[in-house]
GROMACS .gro file of N, CA, C and O in nm:
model
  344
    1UNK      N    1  -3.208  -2.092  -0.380
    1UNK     CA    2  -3.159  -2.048  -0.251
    1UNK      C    3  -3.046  -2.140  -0.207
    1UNK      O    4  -3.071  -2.260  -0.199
    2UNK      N    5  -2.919  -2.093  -0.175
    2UNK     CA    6  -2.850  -2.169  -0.105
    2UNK      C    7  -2.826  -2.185   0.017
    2UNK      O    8  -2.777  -2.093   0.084
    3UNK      N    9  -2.851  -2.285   0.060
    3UNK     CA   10  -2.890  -2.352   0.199
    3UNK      C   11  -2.740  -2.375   0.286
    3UNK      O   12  -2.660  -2.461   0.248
    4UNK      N   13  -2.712  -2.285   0.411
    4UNK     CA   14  -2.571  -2.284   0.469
    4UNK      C   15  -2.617  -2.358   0.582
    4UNK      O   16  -2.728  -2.410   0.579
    5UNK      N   17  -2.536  -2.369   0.687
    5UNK     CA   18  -2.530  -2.392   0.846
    5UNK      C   19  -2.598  -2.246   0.861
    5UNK      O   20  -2.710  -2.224   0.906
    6UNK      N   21  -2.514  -2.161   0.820
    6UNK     CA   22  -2.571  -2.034   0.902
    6UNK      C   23  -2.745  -2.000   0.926
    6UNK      O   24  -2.818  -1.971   1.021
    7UNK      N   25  -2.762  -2.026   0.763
    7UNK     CA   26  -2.910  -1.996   0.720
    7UNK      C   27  -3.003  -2.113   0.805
    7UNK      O   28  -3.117  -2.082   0.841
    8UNK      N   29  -2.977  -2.176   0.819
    8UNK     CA   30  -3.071  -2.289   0.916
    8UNK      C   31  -3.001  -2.229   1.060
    8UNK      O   32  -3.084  -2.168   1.127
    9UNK      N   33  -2.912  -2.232   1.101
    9UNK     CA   34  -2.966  -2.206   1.247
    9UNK      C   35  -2.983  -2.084   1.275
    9UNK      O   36  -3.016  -2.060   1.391
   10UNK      N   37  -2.961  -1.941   1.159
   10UNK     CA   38  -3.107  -1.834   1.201
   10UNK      C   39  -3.229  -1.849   1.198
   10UNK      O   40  -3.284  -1.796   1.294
   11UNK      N   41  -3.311  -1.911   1.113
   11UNK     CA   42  -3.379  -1.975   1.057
   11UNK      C   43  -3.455  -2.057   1.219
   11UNK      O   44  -3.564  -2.032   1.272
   12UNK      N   45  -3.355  -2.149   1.259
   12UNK     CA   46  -3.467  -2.200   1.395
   12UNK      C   47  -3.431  -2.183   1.509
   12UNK      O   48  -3.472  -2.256   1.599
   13UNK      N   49  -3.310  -2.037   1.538
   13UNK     CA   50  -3.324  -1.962   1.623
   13UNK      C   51  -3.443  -1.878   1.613
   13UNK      O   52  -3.529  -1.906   1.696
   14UNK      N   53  -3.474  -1.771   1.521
   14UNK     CA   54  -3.562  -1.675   1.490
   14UNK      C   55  -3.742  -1.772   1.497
   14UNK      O   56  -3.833  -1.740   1.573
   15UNK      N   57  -3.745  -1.862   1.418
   15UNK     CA   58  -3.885  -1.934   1.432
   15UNK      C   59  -3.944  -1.998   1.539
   15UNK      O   60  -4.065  -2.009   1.558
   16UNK      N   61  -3.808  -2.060   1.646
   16UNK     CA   62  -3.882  -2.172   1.740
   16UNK      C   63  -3.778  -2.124   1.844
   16UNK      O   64  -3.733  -2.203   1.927
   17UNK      N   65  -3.737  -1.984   1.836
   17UNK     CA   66  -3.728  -1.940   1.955
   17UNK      C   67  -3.595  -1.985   2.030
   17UNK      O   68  -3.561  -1.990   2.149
   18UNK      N   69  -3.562  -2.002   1.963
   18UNK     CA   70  -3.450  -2.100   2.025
   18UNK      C   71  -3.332  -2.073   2.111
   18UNK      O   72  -3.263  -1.982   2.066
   19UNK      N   73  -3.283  -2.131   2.238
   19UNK     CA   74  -3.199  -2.045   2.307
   19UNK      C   75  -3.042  -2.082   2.261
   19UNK      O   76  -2.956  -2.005   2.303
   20UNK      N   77  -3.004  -2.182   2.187
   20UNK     CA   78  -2.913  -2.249   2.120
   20UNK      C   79  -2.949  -2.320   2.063
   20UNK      O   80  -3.061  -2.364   2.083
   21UNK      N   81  -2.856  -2.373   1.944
   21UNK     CA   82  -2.868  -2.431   1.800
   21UNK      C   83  -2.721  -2.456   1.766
   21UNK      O   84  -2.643  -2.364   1.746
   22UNK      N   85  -2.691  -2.570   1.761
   22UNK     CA   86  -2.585  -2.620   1.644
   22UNK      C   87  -2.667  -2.680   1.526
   22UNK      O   88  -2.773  -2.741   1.509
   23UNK      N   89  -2.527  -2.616   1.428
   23UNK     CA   90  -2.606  -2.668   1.233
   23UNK      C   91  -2.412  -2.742   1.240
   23UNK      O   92  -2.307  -2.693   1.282
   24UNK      N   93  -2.457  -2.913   1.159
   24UNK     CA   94  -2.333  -2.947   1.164
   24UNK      C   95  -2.392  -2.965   0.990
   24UNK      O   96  -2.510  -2.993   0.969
   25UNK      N   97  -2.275  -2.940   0.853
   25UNK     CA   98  -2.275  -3.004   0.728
   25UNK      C   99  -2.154  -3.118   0.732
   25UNK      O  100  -2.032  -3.110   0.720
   26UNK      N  101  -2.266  -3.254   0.758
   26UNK     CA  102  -2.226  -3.352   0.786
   26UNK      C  103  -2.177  -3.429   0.586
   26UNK      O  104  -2.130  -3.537   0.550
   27UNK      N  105  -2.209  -3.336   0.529
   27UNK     CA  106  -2.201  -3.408   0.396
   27UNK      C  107  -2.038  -3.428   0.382
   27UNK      O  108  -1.960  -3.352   0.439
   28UNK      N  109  -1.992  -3.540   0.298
   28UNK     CA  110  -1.854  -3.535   0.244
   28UNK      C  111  -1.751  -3.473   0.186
   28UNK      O  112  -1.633  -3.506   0.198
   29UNK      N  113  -1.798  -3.375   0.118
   29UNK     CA  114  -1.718  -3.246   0.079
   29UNK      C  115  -1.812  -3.128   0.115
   29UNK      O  116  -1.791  -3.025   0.053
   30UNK      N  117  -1.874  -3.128   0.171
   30UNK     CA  118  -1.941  -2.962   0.283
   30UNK      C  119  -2.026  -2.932   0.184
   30UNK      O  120  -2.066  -2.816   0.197
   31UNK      N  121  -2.086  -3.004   0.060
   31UNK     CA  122  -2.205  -2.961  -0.056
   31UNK      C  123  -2.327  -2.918   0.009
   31UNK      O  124  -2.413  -2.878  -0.071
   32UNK      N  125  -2.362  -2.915   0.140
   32UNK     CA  126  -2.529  -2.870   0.214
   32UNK      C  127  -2.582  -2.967   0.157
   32UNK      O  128  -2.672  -2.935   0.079
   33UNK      N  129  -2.554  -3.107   0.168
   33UNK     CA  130  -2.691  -3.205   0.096
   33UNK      C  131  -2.700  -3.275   0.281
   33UNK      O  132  -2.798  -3.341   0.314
   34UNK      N  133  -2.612  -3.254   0.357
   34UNK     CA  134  -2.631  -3.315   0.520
   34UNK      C  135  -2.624  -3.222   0.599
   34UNK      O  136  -2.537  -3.135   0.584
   35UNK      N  137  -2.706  -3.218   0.692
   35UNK     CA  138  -2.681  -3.186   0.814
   35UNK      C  139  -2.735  -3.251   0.970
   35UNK      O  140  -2.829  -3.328   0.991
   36UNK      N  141  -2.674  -3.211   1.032
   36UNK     CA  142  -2.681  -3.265   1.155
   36UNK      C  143  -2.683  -3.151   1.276
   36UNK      O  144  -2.587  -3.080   1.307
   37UNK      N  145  -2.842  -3.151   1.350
   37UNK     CA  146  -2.836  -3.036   1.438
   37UNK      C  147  -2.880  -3.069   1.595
   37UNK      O  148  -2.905  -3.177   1.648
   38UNK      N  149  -2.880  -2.961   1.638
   38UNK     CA  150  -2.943  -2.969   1.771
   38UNK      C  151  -2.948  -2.850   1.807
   38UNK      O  152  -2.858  -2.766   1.816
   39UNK      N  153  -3.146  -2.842   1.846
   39UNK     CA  154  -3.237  -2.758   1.896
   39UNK      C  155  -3.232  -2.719   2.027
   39UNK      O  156  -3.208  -2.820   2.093
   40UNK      N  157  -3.242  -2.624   2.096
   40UNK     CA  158  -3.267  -2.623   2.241
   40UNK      C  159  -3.358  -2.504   2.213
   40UNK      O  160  -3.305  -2.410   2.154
   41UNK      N  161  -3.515  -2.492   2.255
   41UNK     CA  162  -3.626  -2.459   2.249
   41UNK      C  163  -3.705  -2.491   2.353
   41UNK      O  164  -3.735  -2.608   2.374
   42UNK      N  165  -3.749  -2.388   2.433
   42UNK     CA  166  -3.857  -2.403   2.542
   42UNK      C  167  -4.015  -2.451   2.491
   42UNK      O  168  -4.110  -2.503   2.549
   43UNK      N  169  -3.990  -2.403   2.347
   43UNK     CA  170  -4.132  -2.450   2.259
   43UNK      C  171  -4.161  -2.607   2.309
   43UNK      O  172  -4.265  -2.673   2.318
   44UNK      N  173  -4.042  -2.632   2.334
   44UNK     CA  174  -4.014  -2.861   2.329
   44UNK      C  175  -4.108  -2.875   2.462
   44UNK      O  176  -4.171  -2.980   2.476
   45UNK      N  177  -4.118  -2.767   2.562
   45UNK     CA  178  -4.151  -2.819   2.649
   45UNK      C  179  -4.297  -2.889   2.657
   45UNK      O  180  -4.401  -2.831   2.625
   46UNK      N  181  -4.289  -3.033   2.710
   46UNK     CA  182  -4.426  -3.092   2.693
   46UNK      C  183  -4.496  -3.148   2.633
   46UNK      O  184  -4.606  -3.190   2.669
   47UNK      N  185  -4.417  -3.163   2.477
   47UNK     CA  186  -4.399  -3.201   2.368
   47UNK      C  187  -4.339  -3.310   2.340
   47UNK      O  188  -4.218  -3.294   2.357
   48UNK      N  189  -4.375  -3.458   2.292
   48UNK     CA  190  -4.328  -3.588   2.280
   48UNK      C  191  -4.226  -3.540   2.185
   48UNK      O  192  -4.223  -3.421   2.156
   49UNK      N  193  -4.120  -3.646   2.122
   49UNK     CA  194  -4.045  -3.657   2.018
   49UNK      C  195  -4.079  -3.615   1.916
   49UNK      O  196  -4.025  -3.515   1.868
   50UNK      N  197  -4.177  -3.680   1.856
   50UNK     CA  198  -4.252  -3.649   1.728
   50UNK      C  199  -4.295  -3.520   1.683
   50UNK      O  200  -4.305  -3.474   1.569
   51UNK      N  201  -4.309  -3.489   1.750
   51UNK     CA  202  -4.399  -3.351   1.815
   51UNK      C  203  -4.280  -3.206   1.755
   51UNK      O  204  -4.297  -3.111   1.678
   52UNK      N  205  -4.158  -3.259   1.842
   52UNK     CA  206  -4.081  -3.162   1.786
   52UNK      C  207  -4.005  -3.164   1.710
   52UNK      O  208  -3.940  -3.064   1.681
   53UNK      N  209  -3.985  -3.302   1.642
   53UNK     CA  210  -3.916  -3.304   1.530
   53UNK      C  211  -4.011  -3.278   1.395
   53UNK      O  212  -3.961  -3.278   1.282
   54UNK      N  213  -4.167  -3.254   1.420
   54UNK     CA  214  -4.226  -3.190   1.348
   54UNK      C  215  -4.224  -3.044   1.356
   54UNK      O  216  -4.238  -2.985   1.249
   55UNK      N  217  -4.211  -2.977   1.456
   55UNK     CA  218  -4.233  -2.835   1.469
   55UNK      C  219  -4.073  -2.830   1.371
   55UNK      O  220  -4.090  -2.788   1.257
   56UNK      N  221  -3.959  -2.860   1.400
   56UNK     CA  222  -3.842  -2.836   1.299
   56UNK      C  223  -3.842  -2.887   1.187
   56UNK      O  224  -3.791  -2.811   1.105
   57UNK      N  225  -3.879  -2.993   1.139
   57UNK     CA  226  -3.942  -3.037   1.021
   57UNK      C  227  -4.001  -2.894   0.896
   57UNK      O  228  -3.953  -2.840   0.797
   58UNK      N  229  -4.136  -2.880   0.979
   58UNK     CA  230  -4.231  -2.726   0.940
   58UNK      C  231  -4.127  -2.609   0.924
   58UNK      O  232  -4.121  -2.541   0.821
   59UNK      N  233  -4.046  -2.590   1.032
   59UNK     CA  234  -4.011  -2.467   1.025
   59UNK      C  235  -3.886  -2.464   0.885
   59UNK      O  236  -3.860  -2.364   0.818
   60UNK      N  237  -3.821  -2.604   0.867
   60UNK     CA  238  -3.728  -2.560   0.755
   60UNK      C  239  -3.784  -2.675   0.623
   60UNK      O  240  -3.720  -2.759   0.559
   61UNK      N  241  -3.925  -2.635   0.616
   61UNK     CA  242  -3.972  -2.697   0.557
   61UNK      C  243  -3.895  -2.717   0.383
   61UNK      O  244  -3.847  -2.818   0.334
   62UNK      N  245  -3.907  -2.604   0.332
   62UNK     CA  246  -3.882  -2.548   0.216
   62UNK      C  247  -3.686  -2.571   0.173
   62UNK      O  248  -3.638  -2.602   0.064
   63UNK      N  249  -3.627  -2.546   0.283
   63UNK     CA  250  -3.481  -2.654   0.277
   63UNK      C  251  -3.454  -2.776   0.276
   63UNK      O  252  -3.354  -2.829   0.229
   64UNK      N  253  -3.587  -2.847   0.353
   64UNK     CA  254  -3.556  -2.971   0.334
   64UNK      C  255  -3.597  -3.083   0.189
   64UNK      O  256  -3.583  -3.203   0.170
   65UNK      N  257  -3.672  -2.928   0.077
   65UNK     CA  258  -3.657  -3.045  -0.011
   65UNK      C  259  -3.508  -3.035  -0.065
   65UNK      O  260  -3.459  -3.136  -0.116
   66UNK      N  261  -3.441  -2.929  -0.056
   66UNK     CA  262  -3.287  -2.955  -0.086
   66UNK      C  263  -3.189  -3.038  -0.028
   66UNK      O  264  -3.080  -3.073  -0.071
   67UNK      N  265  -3.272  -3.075   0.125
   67UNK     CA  266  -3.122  -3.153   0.186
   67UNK      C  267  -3.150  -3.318   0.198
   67UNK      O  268  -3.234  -3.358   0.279
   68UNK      N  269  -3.090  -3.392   0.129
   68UNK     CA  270  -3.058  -3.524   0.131
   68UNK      C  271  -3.111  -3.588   0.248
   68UNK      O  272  -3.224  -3.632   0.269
   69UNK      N  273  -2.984  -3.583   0.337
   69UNK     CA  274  -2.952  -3.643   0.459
   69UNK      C  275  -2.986  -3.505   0.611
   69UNK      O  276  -2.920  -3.403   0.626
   70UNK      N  277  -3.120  -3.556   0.713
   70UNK     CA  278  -3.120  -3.426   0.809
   70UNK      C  279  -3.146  -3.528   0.956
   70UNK      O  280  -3.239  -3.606   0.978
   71UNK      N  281  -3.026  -3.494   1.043
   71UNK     CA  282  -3.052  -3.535   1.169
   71UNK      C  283  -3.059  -3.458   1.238
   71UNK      O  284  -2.979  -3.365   1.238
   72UNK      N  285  -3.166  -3.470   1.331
   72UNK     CA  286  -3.223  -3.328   1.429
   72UNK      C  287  -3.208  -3.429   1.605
   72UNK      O  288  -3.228  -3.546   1.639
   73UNK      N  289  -3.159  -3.290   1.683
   73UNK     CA  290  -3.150  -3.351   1.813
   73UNK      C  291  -3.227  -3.259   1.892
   73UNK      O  292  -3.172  -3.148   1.897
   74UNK      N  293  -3.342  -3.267   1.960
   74UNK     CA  294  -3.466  -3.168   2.021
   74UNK      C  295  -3.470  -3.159   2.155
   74UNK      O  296  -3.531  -3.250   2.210
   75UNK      N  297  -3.402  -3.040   2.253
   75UNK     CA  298  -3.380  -3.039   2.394
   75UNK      C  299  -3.493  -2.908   2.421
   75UNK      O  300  -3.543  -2.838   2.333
   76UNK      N  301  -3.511  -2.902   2.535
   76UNK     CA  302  -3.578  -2.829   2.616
   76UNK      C  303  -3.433  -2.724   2.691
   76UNK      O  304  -3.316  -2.753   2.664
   77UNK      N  305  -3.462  -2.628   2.765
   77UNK     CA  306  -3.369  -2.626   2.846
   77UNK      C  307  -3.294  -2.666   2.948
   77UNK      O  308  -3.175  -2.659   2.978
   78UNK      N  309  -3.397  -2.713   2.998
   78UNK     CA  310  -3.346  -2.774   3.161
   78UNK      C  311  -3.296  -2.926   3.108
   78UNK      O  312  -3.235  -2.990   3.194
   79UNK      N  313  -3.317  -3.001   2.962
   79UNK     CA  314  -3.244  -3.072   2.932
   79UNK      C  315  -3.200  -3.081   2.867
   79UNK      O  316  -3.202  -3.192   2.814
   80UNK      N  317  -3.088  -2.934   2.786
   80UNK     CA  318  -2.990  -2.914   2.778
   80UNK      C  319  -2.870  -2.956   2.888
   80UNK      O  320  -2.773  -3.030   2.906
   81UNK      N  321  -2.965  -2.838   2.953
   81UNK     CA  322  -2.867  -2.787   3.086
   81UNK      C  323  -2.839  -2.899   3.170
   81UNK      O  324  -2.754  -2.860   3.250
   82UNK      N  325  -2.880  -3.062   3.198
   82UNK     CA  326  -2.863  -3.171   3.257
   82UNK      C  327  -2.777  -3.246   3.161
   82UNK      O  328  -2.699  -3.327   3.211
   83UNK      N  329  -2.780  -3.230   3.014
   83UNK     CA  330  -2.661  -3.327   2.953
   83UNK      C  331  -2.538  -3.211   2.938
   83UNK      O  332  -2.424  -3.248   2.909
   84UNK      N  333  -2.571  -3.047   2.963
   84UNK     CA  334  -2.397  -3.033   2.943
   84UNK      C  335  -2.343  -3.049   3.052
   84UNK      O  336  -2.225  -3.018   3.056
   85UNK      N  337  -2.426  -3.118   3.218
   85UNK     CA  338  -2.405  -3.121   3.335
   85UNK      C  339  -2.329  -3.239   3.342
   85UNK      O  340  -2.229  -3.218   3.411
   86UNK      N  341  -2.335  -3.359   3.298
   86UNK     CA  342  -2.290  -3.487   3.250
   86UNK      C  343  -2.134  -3.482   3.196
   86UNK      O  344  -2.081  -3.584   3.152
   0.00000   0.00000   0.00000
């Protein structure tokens, strides 16, 4: 399976509900071995750190034995909506 930006953020739009999602391929020549994202999911709500960087963890479980390098950034809405307020 080849693993895009696109395919991950349908992937945890469609699973965790998500009301926005950036997929960045942070790798050096764009190979999908990095990425770098950020979640905004009402699922987060109530939910420590850990918590939801496991629920995204699970959900792209099966990509992540392909990807190297994965940085995940896990918002709620209302703290979305306070850092694009910033």
């Amino acid at each position: 399976m080849a693993i895009t930006a696109d395919h991950i953020r349908d992937k945890l739009t469609k699973e965790l509900a998500a009301v926005h999602v950036d997929v960045e391929d942070t790798s050096p020549n764009r190979c999908a071995a990095s990425y770098k994202v950020l979640v905004v999911s009402s699922q987060f709500e109530g939910k420590p750190l850990l918590q939801r960087h496991r629920l995204v963890n699970t959900c792209l479980a099966e990509e992540l034995k392909e990807i190297h390098a994965f940085e995940q950034k896990t918002l709620t809405p209302e703290q979305w909506e306070k850092q694009k307020a910033q």
